[in-house]
Short mmCIF file of C-alpha atoms and ligand atoms in Angstrom, two decimals:
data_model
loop_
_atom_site.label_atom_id
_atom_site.label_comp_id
_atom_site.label_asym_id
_atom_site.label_seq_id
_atom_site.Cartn_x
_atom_site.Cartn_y
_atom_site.Cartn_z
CA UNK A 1 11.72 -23.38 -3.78
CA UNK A 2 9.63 -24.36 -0.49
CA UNK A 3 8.63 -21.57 1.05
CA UNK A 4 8.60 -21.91 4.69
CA UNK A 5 5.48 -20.47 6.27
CA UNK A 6 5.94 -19.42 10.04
CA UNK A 7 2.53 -18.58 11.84
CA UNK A 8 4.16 -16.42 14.89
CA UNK A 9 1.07 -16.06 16.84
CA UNK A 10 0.95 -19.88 17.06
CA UNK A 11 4.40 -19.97 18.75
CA UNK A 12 5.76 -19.43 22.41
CA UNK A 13 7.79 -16.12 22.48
CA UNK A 14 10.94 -18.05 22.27
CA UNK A 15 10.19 -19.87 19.60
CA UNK A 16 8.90 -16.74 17.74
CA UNK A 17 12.13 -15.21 18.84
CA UNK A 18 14.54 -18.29 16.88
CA UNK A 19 12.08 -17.98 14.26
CA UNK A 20 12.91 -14.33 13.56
CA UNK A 21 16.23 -15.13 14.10
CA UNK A 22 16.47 -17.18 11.13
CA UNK A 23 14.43 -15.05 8.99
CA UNK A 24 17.31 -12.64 9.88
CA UNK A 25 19.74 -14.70 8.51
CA UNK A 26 18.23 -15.08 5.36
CA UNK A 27 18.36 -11.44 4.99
CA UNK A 28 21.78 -11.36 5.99
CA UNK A 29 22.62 -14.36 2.94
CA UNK A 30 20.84 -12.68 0.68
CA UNK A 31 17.85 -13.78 0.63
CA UNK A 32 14.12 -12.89 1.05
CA UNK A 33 11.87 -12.57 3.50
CA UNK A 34 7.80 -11.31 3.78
CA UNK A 35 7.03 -10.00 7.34
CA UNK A 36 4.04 -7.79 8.95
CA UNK A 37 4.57 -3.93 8.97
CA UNK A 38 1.79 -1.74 10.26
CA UNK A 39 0.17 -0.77 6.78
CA UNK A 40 0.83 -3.67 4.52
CA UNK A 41 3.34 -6.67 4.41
CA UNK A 42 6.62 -6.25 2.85
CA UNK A 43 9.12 -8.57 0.83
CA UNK A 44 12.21 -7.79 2.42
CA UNK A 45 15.67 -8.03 1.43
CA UNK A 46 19.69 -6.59 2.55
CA UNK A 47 18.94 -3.07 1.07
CA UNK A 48 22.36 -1.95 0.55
CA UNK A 49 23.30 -5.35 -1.35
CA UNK A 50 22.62 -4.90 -5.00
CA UNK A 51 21.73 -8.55 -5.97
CA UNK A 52 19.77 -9.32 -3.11
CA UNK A 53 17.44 -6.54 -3.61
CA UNK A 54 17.40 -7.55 -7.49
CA UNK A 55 15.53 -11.30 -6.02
CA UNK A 56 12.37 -8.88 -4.77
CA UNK A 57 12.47 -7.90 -8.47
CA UNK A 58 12.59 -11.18 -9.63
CA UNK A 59 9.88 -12.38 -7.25
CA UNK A 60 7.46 -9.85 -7.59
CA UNK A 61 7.74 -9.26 -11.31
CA UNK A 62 7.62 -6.18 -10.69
CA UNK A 63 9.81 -3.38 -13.26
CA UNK A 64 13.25 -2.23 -12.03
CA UNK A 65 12.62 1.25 -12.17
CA UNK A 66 9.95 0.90 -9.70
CA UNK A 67 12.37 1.94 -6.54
CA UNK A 68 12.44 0.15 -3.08
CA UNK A 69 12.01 1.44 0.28
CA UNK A 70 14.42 1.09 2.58
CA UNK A 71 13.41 0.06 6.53
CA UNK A 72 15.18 0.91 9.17
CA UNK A 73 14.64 0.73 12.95
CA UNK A 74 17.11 3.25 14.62
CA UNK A 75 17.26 7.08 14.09
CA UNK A 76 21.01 7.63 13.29
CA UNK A 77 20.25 4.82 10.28
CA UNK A 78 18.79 7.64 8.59
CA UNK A 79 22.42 9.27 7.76
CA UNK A 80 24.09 6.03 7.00
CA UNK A 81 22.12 5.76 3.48
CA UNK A 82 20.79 9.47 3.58
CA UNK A 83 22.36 13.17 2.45
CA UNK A 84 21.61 16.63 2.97
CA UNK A 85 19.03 16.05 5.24
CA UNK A 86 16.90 19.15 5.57
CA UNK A 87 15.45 20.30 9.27
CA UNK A 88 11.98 19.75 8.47
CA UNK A 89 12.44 16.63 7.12
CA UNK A 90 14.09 15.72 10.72
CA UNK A 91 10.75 17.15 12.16
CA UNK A 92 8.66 14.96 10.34
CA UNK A 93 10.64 12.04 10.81
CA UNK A 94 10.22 12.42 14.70
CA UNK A 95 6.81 13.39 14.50
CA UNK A 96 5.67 10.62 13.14
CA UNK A 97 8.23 7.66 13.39
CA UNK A 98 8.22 4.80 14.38
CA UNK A 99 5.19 4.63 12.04
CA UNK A 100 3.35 4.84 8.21
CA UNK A 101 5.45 7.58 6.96
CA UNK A 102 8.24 7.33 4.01
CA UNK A 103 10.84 10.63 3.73
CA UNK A 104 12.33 10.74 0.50
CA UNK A 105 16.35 11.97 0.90
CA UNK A 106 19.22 12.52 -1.75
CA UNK A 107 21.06 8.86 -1.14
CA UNK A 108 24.38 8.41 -0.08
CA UNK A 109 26.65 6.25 -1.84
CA UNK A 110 26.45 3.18 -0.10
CA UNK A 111 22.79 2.59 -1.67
CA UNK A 112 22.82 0.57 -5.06
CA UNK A 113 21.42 1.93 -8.15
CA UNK A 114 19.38 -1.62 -8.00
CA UNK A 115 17.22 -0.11 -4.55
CA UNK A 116 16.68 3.13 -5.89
CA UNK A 117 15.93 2.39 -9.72
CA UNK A 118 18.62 3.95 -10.92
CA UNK A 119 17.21 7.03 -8.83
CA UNK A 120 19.73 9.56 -7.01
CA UNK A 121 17.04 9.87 -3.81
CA UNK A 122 16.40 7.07 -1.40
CA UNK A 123 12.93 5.94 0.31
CA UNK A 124 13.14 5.53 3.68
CA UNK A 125 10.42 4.51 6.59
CA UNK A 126 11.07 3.53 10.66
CA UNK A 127 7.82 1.07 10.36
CA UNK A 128 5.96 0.29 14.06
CA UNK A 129 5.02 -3.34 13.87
CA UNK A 130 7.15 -5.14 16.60
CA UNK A 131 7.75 -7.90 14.17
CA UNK A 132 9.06 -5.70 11.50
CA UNK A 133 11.00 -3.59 14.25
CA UNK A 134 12.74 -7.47 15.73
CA UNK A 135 13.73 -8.22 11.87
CA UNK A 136 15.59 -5.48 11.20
CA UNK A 137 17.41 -5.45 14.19
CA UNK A 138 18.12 -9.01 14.31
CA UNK A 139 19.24 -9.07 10.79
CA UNK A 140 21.89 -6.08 11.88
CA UNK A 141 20.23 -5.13 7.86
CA UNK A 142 18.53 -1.90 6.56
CA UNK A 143 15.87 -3.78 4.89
CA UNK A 144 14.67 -3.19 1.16
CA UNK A 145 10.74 -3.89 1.35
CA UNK A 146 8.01 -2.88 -1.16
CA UNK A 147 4.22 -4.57 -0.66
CA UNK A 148 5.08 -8.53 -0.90
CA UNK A 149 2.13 -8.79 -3.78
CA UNK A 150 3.09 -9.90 -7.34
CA UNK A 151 3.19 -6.36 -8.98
CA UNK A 152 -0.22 -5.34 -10.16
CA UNK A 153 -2.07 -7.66 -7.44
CA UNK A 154 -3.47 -5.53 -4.26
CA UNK A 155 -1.13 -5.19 -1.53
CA UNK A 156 -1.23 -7.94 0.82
CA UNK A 157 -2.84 -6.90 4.21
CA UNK A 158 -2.69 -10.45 5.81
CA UNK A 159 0.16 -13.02 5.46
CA UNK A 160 -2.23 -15.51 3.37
CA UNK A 161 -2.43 -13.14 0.25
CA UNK A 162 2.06 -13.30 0.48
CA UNK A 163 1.62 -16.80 0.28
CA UNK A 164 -1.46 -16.88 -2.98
CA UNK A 165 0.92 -14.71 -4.94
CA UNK A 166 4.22 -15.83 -4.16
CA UNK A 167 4.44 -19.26 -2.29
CA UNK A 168 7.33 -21.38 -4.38
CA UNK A 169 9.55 -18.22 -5.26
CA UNK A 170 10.88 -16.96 -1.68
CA UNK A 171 12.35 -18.83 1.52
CA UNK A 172 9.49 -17.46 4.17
CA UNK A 173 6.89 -15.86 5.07
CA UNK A 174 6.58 -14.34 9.05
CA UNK A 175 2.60 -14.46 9.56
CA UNK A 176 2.16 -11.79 12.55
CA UNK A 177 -1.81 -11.68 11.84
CA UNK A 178 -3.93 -9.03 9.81
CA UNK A 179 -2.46 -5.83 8.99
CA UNK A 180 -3.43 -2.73 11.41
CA UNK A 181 -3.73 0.33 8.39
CA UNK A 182 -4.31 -1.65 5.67
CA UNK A 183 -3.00 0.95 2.72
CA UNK A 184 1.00 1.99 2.08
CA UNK A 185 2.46 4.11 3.75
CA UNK A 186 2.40 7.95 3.08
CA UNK A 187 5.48 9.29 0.90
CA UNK A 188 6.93 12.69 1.65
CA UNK A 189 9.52 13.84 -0.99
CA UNK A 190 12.07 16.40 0.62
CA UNK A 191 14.41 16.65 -1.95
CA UNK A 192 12.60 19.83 -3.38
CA UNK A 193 11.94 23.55 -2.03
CA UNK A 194 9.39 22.65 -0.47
CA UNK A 195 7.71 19.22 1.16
CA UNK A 196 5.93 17.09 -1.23
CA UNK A 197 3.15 14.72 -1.02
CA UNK A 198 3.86 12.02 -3.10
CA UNK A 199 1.12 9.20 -2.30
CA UNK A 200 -1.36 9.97 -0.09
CA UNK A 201 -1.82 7.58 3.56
CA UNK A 202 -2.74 7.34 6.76
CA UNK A 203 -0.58 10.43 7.39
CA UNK A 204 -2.77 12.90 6.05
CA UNK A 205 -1.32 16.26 4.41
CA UNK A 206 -3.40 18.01 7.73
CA UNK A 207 -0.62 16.05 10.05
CA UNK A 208 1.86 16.79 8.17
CA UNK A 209 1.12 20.25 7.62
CA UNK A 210 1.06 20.71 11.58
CA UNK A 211 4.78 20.19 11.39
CA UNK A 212 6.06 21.28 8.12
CA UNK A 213 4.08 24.47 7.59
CA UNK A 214 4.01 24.38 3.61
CA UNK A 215 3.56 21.18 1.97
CA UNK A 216 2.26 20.56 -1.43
CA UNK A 217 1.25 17.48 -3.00
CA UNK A 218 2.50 15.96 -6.50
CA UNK A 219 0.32 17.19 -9.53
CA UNK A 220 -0.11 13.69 -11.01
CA UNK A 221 -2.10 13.07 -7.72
CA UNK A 222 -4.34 15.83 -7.41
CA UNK A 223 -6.71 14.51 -10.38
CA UNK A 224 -9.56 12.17 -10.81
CA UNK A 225 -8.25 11.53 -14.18
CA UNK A 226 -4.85 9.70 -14.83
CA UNK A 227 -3.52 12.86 -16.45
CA UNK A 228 -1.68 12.42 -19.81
CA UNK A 229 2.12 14.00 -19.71
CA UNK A 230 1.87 14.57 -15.80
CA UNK A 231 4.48 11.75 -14.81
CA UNK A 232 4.00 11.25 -11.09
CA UNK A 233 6.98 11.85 -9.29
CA UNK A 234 6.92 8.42 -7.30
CA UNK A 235 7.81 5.48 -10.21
CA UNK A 236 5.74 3.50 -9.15
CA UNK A 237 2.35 5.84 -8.79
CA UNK A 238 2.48 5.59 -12.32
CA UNK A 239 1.39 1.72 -12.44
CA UNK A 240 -2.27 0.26 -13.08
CA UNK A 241 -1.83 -1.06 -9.71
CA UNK A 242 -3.97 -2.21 -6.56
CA UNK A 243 -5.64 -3.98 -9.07
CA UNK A 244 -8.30 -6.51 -9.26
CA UNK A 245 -9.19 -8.25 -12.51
CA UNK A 246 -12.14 -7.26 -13.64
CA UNK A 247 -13.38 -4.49 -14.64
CA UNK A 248 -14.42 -1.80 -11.44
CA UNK A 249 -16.34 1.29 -11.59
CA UNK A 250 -16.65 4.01 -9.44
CA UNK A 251 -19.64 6.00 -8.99
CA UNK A 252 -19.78 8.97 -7.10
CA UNK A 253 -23.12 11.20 -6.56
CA UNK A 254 -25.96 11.65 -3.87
CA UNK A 255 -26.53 8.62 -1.85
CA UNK A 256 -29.69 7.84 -3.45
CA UNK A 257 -28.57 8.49 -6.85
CA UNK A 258 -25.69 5.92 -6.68
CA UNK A 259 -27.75 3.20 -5.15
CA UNK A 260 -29.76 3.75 -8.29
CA UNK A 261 -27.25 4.04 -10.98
CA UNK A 262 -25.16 0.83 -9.46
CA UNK A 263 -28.53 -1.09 -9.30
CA UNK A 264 -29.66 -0.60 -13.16
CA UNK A 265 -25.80 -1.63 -14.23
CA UNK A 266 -25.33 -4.53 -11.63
CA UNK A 267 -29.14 -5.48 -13.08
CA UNK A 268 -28.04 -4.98 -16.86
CA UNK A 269 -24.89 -6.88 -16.57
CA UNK A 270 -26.02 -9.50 -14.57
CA UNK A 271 -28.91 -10.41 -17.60
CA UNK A 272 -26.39 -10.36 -20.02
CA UNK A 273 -24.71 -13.29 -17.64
CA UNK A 274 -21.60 -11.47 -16.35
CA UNK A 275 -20.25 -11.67 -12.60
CA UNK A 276 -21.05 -8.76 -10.52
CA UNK A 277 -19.89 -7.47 -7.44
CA UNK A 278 -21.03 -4.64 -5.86
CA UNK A 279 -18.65 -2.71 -2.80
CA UNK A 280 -21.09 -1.29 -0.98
CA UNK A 281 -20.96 0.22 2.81
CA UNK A 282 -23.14 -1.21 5.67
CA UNK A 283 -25.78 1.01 5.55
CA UNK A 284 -26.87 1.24 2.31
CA UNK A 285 -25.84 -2.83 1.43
CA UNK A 286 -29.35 -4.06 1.91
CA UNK A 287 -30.53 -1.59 -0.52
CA UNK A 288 -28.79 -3.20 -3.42
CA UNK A 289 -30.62 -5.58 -5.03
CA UNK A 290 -27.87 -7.77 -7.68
CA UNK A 291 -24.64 -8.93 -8.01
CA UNK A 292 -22.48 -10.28 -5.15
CA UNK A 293 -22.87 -7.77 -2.52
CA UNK A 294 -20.28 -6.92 0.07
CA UNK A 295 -19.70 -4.35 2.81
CA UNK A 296 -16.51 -2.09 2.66
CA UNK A 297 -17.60 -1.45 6.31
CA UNK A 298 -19.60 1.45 7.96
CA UNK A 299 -19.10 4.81 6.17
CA UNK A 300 -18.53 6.67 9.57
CA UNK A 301 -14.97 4.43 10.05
CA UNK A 302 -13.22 5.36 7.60
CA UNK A 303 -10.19 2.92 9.25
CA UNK A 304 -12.16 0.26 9.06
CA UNK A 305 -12.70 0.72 5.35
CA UNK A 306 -8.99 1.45 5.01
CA UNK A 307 -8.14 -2.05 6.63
CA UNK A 308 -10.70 -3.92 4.97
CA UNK A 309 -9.69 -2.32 0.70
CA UNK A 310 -7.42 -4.72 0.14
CA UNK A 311 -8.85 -8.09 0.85
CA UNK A 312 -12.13 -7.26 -0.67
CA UNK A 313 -10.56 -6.14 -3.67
CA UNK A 314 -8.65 -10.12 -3.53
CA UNK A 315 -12.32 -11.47 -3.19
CA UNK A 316 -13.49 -10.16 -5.99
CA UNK A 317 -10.62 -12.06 -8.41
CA UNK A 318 -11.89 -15.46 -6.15
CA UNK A 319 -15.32 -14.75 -7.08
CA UNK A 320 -14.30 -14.05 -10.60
CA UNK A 321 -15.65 -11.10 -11.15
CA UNK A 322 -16.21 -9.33 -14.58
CA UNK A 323 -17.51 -5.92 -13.37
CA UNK A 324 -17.04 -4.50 -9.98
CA UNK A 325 -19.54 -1.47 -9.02
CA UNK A 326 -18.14 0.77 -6.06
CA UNK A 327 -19.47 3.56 -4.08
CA UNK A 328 -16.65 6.22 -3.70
CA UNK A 329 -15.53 8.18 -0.43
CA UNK A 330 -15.13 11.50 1.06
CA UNK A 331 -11.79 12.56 0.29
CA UNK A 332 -10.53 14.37 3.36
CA UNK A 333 -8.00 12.70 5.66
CA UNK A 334 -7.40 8.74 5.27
CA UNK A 335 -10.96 9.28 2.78
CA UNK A 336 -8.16 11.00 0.24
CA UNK A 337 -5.63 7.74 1.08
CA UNK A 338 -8.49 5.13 0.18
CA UNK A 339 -10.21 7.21 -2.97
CA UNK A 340 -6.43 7.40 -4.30
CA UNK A 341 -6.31 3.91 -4.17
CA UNK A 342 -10.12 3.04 -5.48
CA UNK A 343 -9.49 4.84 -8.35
CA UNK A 344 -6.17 3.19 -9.35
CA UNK A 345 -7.92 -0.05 -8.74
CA UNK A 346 -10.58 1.21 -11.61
CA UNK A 347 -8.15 2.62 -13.58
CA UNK A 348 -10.04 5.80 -13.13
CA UNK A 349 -13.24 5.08 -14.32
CA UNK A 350 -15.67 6.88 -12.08
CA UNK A 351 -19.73 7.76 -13.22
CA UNK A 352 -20.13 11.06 -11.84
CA UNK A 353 -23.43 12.04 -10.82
CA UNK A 354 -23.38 15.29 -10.07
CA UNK A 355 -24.30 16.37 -6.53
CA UNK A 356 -22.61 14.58 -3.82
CA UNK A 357 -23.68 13.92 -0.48
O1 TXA B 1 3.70 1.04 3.61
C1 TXA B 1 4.59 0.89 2.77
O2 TXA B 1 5.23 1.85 2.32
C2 TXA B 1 4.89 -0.55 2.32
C3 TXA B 1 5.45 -1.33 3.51
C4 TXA B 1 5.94 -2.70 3.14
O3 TXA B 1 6.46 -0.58 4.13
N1 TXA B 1 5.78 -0.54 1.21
C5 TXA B 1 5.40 -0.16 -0.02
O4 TXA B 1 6.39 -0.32 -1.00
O5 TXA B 1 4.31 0.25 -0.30
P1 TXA B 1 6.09 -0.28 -2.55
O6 TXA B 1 7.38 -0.65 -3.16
O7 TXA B 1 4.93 -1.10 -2.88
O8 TXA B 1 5.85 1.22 -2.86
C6 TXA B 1 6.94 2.12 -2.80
C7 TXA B 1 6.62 3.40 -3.54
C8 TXA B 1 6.59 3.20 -5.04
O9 TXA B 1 5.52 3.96 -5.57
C9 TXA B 1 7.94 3.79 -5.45
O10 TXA B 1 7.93 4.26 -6.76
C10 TXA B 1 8.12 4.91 -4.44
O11 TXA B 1 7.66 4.33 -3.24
N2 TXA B 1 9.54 5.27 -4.25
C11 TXA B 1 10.54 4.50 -3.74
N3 TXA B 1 11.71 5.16 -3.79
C12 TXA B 1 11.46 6.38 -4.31
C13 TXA B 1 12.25 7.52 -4.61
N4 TXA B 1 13.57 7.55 -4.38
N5 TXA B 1 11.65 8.60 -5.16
C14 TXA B 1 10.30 8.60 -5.39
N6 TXA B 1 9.50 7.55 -5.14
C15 TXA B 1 10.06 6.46 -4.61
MG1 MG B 2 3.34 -1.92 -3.82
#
């Protein structure tokens, strides 16, 4: 299959305009299509037709009990696919739509067992991005989208990762430029007693605890350590994902210390002839002294190193990298987003050093 690659910010708004319009009516056949949202791209497809949402499968590789989220652009959408929608959930959804938030809801009947995984809940976000937002109305589709990587890949943040992993195996990709957030969005389950966190993002559990009073957050994330017989409530949590492919390490500790620590490895490992990369932060990059060095960005953004994850974590597969040594984060607000998603990456291996900064 050619896969037709449409730069938008090269085009006059009309032509952008006929551009999304057929994109739209690939959806509406069936088909698929990758587009910009405001934390990662998504591989989109009619959400509430079985087979078309079984081709995002198909492309991504990804398992079929890994569950899709459904996009939507309007407010009343929410009841078309949704059931027993609790007030605070309704609080939440106008706090902080259109925007990087997922609700989960009981599903209605209308939603295949092929969008859900088999699952009687449904995923549902109102995503930001004008170019998302145009799609889904033009398509007159609720549109099924996880991240448009091949599963276990990093989630794209800019439209030419869509096209490394899956140029040949869908109709088009909409480039709308580099990503704003850069990590998925944040996944609210409100299908128990009380709200549950179910994959920490740019919505921190501070904002959302603002409107919902209680909220709790799901067991299987609140460890460093994958934990054996905790199955996280979100499928596909439970994934080696975000993943580059070598092997990274976190190491966590007093400033000082970890410069150290990552040094004598990077130095060791390097002898023996492996590829190193070290993810360091601008301030203490110059201090490293091996290995292929590069900046996750300035430790007082933490947005910037948010936006940034992703495409370093791509550049260390094009460097070919066998080990990759990483500082870790403060884990309050977005800190907790991007130190969920470091440690994934390393498949939980994280040196601890003791006293942190
Ligand atoms: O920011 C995002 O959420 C991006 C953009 C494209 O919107 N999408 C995204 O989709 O990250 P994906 O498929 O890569 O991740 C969706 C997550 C998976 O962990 C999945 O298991 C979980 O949402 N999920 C979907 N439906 C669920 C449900 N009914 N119950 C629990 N978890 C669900
Ligand atoms: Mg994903």
């Amino acid at each position: 299959m050619q896969t037709k690659y449409i730069k938008l910010t090269d085009l006059t708004e009309k032509e952008a305009k006929a551009a999304i319009e057929e994109a739209g009516q690939i959806i509406r056949d069936g088909g698929l299509v990758a587009f910009p949202t405001e934390t990662v791209y998504g591989l989109g497809a009619d959400g509430l037709n079985a087979q078309a949402s079984s081709r995002i499968y198909a492309a991504k590789g990804r398992p079929s009990d890994n569950p899709l989220i459904i996009h939507i652009s309007r407010m009343c959408q929410v009841e078309e696919i949704a059931d027993h929608i609790p007030e605070v959930a309704w609080k939440v959804m106008e706090a902080f739509w259109p925007g990087p938030l997922t609700v989960i809801l009981p599903k209605k009947g209308c939603v295949p067992d092929g969008t859900t995984g088999g699952l009687s809940t449904v995923a549902i976000r109102m995503p930001s991005h004008p170019v998302a937002r145009d799609l889904i109305e033009v398509s007159g589709r609720m549109i099924a989208a996880p991240s448009a990587n091949s599963s276990g890949r990093p989630s794209p943040t800019m439209a030419e990762h869509v096209y490394e992993d899956l140029q040949g195996k869908i109709p088009m990709i909409l480039d709308g430029g580099a990503v704003g957030i850069g990590i998925e969005s944040t996944i609210v389950d409100f299908t128990g007693d009380q709200p549950m966190i179910l994959r920490p993002g740019y919505i921190s559990e501070e904002m959302l605890g603002q409107i919902t009073g209680q909220i709790s957050t799901d067991p299987a994330m609140q460890s460093k350590k994958a934990v054996k017989n905790v199955v996280a409530k979100a499928p596909g949590m439970k994934y080696r994902h975000y993943a580059p492919k070598g092997q990274m390490i976190l190491v966590e500790g007093l400033e000082k210390d970890v410069i150290s620590r990552i040094n004598r490895e990077a130095l060791e490992k390097t002898g023996q002839g492996y590829r190193v990369v070290i993810l360091g932060t601008e301030e203490s990059l110059p201090q490293y002294v091996a290995g292929y060095r590069l900046s996750l960005g300035s430790r007082q953004d933490s947005e910037s190193i948010a936006a940034g994850l992703y495409r370093l974590l791509r550049e260390c597969d094009a460097f070919e990298a066998d080990y990759i040594y990483s500082e870790s984060f403060f884990e309050d607000g977005l800190g907790n987003a991007i130190m969920n998603r470091m440690l994934k990456a390393a498949g939980y291996q994280l040196i601890s050093l003791g006293e942190k900064d």
